[in-house]
Every structure is written in C-alpha cells, then in structure tokens.
Coordinates of C-alpha atoms and ligand atoms in Angstrom, one line a residue:
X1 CA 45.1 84.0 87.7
X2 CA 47.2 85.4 85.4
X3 CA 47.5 89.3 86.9
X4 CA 48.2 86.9 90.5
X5 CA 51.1 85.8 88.6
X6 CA 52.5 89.5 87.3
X7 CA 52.1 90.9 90.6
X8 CA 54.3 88.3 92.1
X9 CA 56.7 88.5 89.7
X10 CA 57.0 92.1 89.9
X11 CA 57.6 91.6 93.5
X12 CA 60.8 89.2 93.2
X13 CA 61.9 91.8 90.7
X14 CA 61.5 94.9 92.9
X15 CA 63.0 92.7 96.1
X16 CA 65.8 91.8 93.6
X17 CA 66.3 95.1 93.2
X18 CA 66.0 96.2 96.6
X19 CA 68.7 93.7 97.5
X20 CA 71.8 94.5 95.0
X21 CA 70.6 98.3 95.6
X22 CA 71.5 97.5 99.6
X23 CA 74.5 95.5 98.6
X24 CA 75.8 98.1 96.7
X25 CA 75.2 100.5 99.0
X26 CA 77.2 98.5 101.7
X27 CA 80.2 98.3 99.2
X28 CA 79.8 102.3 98.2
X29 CA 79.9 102.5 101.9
X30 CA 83.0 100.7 102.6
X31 CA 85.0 101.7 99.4
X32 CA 84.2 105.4 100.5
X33 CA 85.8 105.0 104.2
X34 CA 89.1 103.5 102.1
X35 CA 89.1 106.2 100.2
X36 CA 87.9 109.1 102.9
X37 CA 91.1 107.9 105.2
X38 CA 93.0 110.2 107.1
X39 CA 96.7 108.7 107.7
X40 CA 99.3 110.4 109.7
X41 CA 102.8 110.1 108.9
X42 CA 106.2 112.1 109.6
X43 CA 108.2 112.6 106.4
X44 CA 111.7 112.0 106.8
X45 CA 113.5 114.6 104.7
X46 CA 116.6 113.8 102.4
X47 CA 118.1 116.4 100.4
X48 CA 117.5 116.3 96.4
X49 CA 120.1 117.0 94.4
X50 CA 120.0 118.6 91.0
X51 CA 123.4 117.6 89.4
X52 CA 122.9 116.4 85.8
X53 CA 123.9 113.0 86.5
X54 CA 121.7 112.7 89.6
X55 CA 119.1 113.6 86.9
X56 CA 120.1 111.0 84.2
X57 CA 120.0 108.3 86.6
X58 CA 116.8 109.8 87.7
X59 CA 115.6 109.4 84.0
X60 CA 116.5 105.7 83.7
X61 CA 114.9 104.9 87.2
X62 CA 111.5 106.8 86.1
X63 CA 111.7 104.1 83.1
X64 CA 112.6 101.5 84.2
X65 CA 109.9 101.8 87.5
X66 CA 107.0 102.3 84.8
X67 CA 105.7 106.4 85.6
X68 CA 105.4 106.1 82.4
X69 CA 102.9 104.5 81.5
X70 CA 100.6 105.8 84.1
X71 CA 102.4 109.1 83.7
X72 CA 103.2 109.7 80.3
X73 CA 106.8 109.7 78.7
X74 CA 106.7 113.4 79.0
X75 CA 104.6 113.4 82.9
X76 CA 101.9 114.9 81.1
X77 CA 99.4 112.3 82.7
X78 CA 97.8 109.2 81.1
X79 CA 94.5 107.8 80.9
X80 CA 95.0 104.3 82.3
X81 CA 91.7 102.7 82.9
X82 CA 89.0 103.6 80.9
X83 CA 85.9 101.2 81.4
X84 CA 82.2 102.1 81.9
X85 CA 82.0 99.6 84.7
X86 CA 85.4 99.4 86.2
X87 CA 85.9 103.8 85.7
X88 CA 88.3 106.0 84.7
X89 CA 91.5 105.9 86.3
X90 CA 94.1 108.4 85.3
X91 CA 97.6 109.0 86.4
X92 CA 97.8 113.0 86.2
X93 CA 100.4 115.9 85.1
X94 CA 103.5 116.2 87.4
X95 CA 104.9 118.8 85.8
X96 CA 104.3 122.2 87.2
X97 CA 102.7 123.1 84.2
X98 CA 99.0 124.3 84.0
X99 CA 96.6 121.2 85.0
X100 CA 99.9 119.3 87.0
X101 CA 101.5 119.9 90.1
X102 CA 101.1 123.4 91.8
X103 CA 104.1 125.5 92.6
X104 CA 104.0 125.3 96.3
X105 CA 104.3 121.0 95.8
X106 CA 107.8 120.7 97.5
X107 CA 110.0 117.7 98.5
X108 CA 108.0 116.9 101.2
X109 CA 105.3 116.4 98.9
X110 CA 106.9 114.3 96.6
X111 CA 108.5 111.9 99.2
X112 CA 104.9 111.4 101.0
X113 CA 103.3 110.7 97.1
X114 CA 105.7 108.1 96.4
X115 CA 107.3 106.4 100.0
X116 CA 103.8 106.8 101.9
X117 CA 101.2 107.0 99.0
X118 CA 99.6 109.9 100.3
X119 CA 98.7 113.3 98.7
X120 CA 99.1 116.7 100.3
X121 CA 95.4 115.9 101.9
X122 CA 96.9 112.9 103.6
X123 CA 94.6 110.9 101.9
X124 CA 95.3 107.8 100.1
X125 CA 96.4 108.2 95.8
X126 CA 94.3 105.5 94.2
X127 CA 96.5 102.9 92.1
X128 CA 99.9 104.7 92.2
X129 CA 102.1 101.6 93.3
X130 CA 103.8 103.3 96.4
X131 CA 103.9 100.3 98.0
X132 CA 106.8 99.0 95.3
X133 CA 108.3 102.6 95.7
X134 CA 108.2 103.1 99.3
X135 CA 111.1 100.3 99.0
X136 CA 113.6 102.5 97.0
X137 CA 116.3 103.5 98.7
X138 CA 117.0 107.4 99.7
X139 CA 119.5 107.4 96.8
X140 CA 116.8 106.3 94.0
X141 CA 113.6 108.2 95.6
X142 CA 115.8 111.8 95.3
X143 CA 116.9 110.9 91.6
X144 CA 113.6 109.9 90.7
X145 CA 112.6 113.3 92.4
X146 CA 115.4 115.4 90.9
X147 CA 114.5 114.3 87.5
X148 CA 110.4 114.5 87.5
X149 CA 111.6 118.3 89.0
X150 CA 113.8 119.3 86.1
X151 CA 111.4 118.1 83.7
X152 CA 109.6 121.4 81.4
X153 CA 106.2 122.5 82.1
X154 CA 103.5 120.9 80.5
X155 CA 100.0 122.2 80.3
X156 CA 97.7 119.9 80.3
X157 CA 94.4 118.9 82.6
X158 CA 95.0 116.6 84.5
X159 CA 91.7 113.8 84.6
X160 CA 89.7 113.2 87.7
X161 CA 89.5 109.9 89.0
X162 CA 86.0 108.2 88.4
X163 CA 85.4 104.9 90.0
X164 CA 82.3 102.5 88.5
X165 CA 80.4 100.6 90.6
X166 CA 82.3 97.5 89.5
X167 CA 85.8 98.9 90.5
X168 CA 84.5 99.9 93.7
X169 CA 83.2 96.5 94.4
X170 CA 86.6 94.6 92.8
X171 CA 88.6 96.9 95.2
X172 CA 86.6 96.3 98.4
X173 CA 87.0 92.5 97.8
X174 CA 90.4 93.3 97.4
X175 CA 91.0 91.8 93.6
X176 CA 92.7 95.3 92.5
X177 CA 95.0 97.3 94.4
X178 CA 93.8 100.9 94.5
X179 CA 94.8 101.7 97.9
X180 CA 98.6 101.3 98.0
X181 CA 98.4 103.2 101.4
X182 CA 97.4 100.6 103.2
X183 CA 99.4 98.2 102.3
X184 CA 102.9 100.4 103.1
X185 CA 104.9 100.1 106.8
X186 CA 104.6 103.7 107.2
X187 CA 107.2 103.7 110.0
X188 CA 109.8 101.8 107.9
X189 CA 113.3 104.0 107.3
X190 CA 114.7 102.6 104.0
X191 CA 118.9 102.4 103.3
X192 CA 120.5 105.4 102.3
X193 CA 121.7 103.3 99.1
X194 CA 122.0 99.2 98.2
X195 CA 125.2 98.3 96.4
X196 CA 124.5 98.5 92.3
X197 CA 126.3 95.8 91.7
X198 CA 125.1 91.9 89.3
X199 CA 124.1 90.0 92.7
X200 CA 121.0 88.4 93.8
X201 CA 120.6 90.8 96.6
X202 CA 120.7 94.0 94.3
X203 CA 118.1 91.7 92.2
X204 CA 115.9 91.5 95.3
X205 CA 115.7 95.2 95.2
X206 CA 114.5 95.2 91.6
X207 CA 112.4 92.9 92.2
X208 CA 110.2 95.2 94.2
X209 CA 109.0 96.1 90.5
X210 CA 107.7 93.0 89.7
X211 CA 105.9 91.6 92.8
X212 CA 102.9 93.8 92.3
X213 CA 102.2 91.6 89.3
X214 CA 104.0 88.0 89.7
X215 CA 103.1 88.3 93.3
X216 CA 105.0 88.9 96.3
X217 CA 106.9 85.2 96.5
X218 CA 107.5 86.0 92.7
X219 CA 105.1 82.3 91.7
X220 CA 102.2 84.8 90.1
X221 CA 99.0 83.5 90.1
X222 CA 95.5 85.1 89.4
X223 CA 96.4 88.4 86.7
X224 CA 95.6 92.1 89.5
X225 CA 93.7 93.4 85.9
X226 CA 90.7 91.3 86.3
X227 CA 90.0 88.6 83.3
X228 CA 93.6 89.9 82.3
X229 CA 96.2 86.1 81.5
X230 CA 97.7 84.4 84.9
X231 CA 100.8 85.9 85.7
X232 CA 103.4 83.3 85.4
X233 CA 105.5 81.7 88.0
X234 CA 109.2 83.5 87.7
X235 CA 111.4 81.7 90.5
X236 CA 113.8 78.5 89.5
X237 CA 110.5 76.8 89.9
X238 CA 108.9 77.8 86.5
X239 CA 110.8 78.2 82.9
X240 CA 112.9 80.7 84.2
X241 CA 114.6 77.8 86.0
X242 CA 115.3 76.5 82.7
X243 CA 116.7 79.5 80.9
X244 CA 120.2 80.7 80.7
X245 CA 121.1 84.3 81.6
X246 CA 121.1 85.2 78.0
X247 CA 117.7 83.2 77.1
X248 CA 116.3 85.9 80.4
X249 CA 118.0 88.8 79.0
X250 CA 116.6 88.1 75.9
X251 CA 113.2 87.4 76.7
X252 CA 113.2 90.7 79.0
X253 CA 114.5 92.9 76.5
X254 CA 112.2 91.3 73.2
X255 CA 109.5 89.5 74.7
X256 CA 110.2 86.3 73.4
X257 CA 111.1 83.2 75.3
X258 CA 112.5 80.6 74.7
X259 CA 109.9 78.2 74.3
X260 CA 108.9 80.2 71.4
X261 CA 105.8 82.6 73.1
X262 CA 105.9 86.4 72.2
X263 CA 104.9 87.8 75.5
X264 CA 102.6 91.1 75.3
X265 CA 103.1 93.8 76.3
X266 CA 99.9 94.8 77.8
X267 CA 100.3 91.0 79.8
X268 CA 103.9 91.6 80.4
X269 CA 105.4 95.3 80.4
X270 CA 108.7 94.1 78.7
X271 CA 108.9 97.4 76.8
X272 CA 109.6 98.5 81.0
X273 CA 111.8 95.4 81.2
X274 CA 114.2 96.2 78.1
X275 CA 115.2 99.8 79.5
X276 CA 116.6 97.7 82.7
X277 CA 120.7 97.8 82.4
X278 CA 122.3 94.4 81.6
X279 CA 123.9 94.4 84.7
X280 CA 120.4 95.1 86.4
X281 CA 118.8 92.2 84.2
X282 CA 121.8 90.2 85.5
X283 CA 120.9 90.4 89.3
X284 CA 117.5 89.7 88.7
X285 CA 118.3 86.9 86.7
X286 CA 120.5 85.7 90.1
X287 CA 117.8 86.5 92.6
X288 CA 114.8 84.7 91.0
X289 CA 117.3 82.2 90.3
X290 CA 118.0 81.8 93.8
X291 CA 113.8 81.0 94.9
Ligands
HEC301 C1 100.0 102.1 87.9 C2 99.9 103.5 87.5 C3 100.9 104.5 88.2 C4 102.3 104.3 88.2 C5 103.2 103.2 87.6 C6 102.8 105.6 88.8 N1 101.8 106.4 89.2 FE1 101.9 108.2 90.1 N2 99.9 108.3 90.2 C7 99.0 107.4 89.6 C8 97.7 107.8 89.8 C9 96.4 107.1 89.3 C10 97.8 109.1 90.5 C11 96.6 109.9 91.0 C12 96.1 109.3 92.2 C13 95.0 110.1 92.9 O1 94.8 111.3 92.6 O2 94.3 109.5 93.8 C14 99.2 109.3 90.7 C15 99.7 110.4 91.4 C16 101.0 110.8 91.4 C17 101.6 112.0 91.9 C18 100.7 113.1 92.5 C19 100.5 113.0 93.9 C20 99.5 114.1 94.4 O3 99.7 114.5 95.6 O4 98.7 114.6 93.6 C21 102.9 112.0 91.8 C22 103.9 113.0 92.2 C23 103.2 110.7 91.1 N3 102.1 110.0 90.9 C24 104.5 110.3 90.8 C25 104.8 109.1 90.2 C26 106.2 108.6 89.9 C27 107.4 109.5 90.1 C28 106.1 107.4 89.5 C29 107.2 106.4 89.2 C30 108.2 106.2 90.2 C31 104.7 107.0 89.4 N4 103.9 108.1 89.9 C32 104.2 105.8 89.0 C33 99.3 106.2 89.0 C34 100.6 105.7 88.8
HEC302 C1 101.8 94.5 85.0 C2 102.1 93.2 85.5 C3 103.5 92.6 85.4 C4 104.7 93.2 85.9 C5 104.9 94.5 86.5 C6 105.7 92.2 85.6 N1 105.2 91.1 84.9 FE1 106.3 89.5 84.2 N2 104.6 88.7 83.4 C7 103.3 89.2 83.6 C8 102.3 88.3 83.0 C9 100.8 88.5 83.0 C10 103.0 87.3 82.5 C11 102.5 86.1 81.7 C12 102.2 86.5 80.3 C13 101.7 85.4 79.4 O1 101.6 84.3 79.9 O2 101.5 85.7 78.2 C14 104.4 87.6 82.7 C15 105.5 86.8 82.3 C16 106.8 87.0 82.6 C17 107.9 86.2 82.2 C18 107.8 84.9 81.3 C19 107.6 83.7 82.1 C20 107.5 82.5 81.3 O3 107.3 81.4 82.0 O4 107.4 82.5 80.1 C21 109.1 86.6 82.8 C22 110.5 86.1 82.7 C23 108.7 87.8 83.6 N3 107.3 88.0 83.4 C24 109.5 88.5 84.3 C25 109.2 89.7 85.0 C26 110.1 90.5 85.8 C27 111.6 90.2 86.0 C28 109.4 91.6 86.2 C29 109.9 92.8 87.1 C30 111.1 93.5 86.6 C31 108.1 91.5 85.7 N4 108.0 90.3 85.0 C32 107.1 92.4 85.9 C33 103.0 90.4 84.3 C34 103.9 91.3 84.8

C-alpha cells in the first residue's frame, strides 16, 4: 500500500517536471528566435562633428539621456543586472580601449547601435533603450556621437550578457524590454534639429526619456524592473497637476516633492533628472502640464 503510494507520487513529480522542463523549453525557444533576429536596415549617414562645443553638448546629452548608468560615467561599461534568476546584464566599454569598441567601429556603427538598436551583426542589443534614442534628432545623435568618440581609451573587459531562465521567460511575456529593436520604426527619418527653446513641444522631445518608465501616455503604471514601486502618473492628472514650476524643478533636481516623499533614486533616476537644464526642466514641466 504504502510503496503504491511513493510510486505515484514520484510519478506527479517526474510529470511535473517533465512539464516546466517543456515549458521552459518553449520559452528558451522563443526568447532565442528574439534574440537570433536578423534585421535589415539602411543607415542614413550625417556627418559628426568634432568641434569642442559640439562635444560639450554631447557631454550634457550623454547625462542627461542616462549612458551612464548602464555605461559608466567614464564608458567603461557597468554591470547593471546582476541576479541569479533574472542574469547578468551589462552595458559594455565604448571606448576604444582594450575590452570596448574596436577600431574599425565607425559612424555607421554608432548611428545603427543607438537609432536602430542593432550591433554590427545586425542583431538586436539587449536592454539599450534605442527605442527612446532612435527619437533624437540628427543634431543630438552626432553630439552624443562626437562626445562618446573624443572620450580616452579605457581598458577594461567588457561583460558578456547572461540571461537566467527567469529573464528569458519575463522578456518573452513581454514584462521587460530587452529587445528595443523591435519596438523602433526602422524606416522613420527623424528632424535635422527641434527648436531648444522652454515650450511644451521641446518638452515632448524630452520626454522621449521618460516614457520607457512612466509609460508611453506618461500615466505609469506597473514598474518595467519587476517587483520594482508603480511608476507614478506624471500628466496634469496626478500631483504634478498640483505643483508649480518651481515645486517640479525642485522635485527633479532633489527628489523631494512636495507632498513631503524623498523619491529614490534607484525608483526614480533624479540624479539623471537634476543634470537636465532649467530651461529643459521648464518645457517638460509645460508638456506634461499640457496631458
Ligand atoms: C538601460 C541601460 C543602457 C542605457 C541607458 C544605454 N545603454 Fe548602451 N548598451 C546597453 C547594453 C546592455 C549594451 C550591450 C547590448 C548587447 O550587447 O546586446 C549596450 C551597447 C551599447 C553600444 C555598443 C553597440 C555594439 O555594437 O556593441 C553602444 C555604442 C552604446 N550602447 C551606446 C550608448 C549610448 C551613447 C547611450 C546613451 C545615449 C547608451 N548606450 C545608453 C545598455 C544601455
Ligand atoms: C527608470 C524609470 C524611470 C524613469 C526613466 C523616469 N521615472 Fe519618474 N518615476 C519613476 C518611478 C518608479 C516613480 C515613483 C517613485 C515612487 O513612488 O517612489 C517616479 C516618480 C516621478 C515623479 C514624482 C511623481 C509624484 O507623483 O510624486 C516625477 C515628477 C517624475 N517621476 C518625473 C519624471 C520625468 C520628467 C522623467 C523623464 C525626464 C522621469 N520621471 C523618468 C520611474 C522613472
């Protein structure tokens, strides 16, 4: 009676087994054909200028657009997920030093990386947020280019991408964004260069920046880090609705709002939000205003 017992229960288990093995198995599948994909695209070539001012704006844009902290202050690289079940996701060097970029990466390359989300391969970068980036205008992609060029060698390794079985699965179902590829109009020509100027439509721009987090109608939602806080709701709708240019300023630039909360930084990048110019903060406070 009681080995009758075992032997079915040894049976569930191994059927159990067999099951998530298969299931698994479908998802490895699928997040493999993601990551396998072959795009085509034309690169449209614009020239990149190497003036030191091109390069200081350049400078605030990489800051302000967050390479950082997948990149390192210095591009050296930077571990940014590190989880035995999610995996190890890592932005690597772009320098040219040892371990980053090789010599022969030219414009071309640069402009597919960030407006297409492709590497030289042709095949998707997991996580980089090219999707936001693909949105700069020809202006902003060449200073962002010029400066990441001019920067000094760095070696360093860069570290391999190693997905867990939990971030594959997450990233089939679509709850984090590791294939910005797909998600880019690769046909879409962007402006030569939007009017910097403290109106809601250069705020729209920025904005770009923070839709990949408070969601593309800017009302947030369910956090992309899974079991990460909700992302709030940022149009006239929510507390910014309430605050006063100054109160958003403020709260961008300290992380404090006005109803007293300290905002954190690994929740909400405001260390990224306080490089932003007043008169950038200033159109951003007009466009989420304006929804
Ligand atoms: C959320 C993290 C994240 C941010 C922000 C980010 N990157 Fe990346 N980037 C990555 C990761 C991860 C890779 C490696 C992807 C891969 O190899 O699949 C990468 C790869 C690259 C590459 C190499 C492409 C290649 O062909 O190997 C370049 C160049 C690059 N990023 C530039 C930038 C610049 C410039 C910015 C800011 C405008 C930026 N990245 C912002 C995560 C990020
Ligand atoms: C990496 C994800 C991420 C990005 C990028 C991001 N945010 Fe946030 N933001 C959050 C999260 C999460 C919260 C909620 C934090 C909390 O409740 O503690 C938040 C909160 C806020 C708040 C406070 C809202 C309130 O009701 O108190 C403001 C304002 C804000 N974000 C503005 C922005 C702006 C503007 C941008 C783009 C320039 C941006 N955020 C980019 C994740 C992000």
């Amino acid at each position: 009676m009681f080995s009758k017992v075992l032997k079915w229960a040894a049976r569930i288990v191994l059927g159990l087994v067999v099951i998530v093995l298969t299931v698994y198995g479908v998802f490895n599948f699928i997040f493999r054909q993601h990551a396998s994909k072959k795009y085509t695209v034309t690169v449209r070539n614009i020239p990149i200028p190497n003036d030191s001012a091109t390069i200081a704006e350049g400078r605030h844009l990489y800051e302000i657009k967050g390479c950082g902290e997948c990149h390192g202050a210095d591009l050296r690289g930077k571990v940014v997920v590190d989880d035995p079940a999610i995996g190890r996701i890592a932005g690597n060097n772009i320098t040219y030093g040892t371990g980053g970029l090789p010599e022969s990466y030219d414009n071309t390359d640069w402009l597919k990386a960030l407006r297409h989300g492709l590497n030289t391969a042709n095949k998707p970068l997991l996580l980089m947020p090219s999707e936001e980036f693909t949105r700069m205008d020809d202006h902003d992609i060449a200073a962002i280019i010029a400066f990441c060029r001019a920067q000094p060698k760095i070696d360093a390794p860069s570290i391999p991408i190693e997905m867990g079985p939990m971030g594959k699965i997450l990233s089939v179902m679509g709850k984090i964004p590791l294939f910005p590829a797909e998600k880019i109009d690769h046909h879409k020509e962007q402006p030569n260069q939007v009017a910097k100027a403290a109106t809601k439509e250069y705020g729209q721009y920025l904005a770009a920046s923070c839709t990949g987090c408070h969601k593309p109608a800017l009302t947030g939602g369910d956090n992309p880090v899974p079991g990460a806080v909700p992302v709030a709701n940022i149009t006239s709708t929510g507390h910014v609705g309430k605050w006063s240019q100054h109160d958003f300023i403020t709260t961008l630039r300290t992380g404090k709002t006005p109803e007293g909360k300290q905002l954190q930084v690994k929740d909400m990048p405001w260390n990224m939000t306080a490089q932003y110019t007043d008169e950038e903060l200033t159109a951003l406070y007009l466009y989420l205003r304006s929804l």
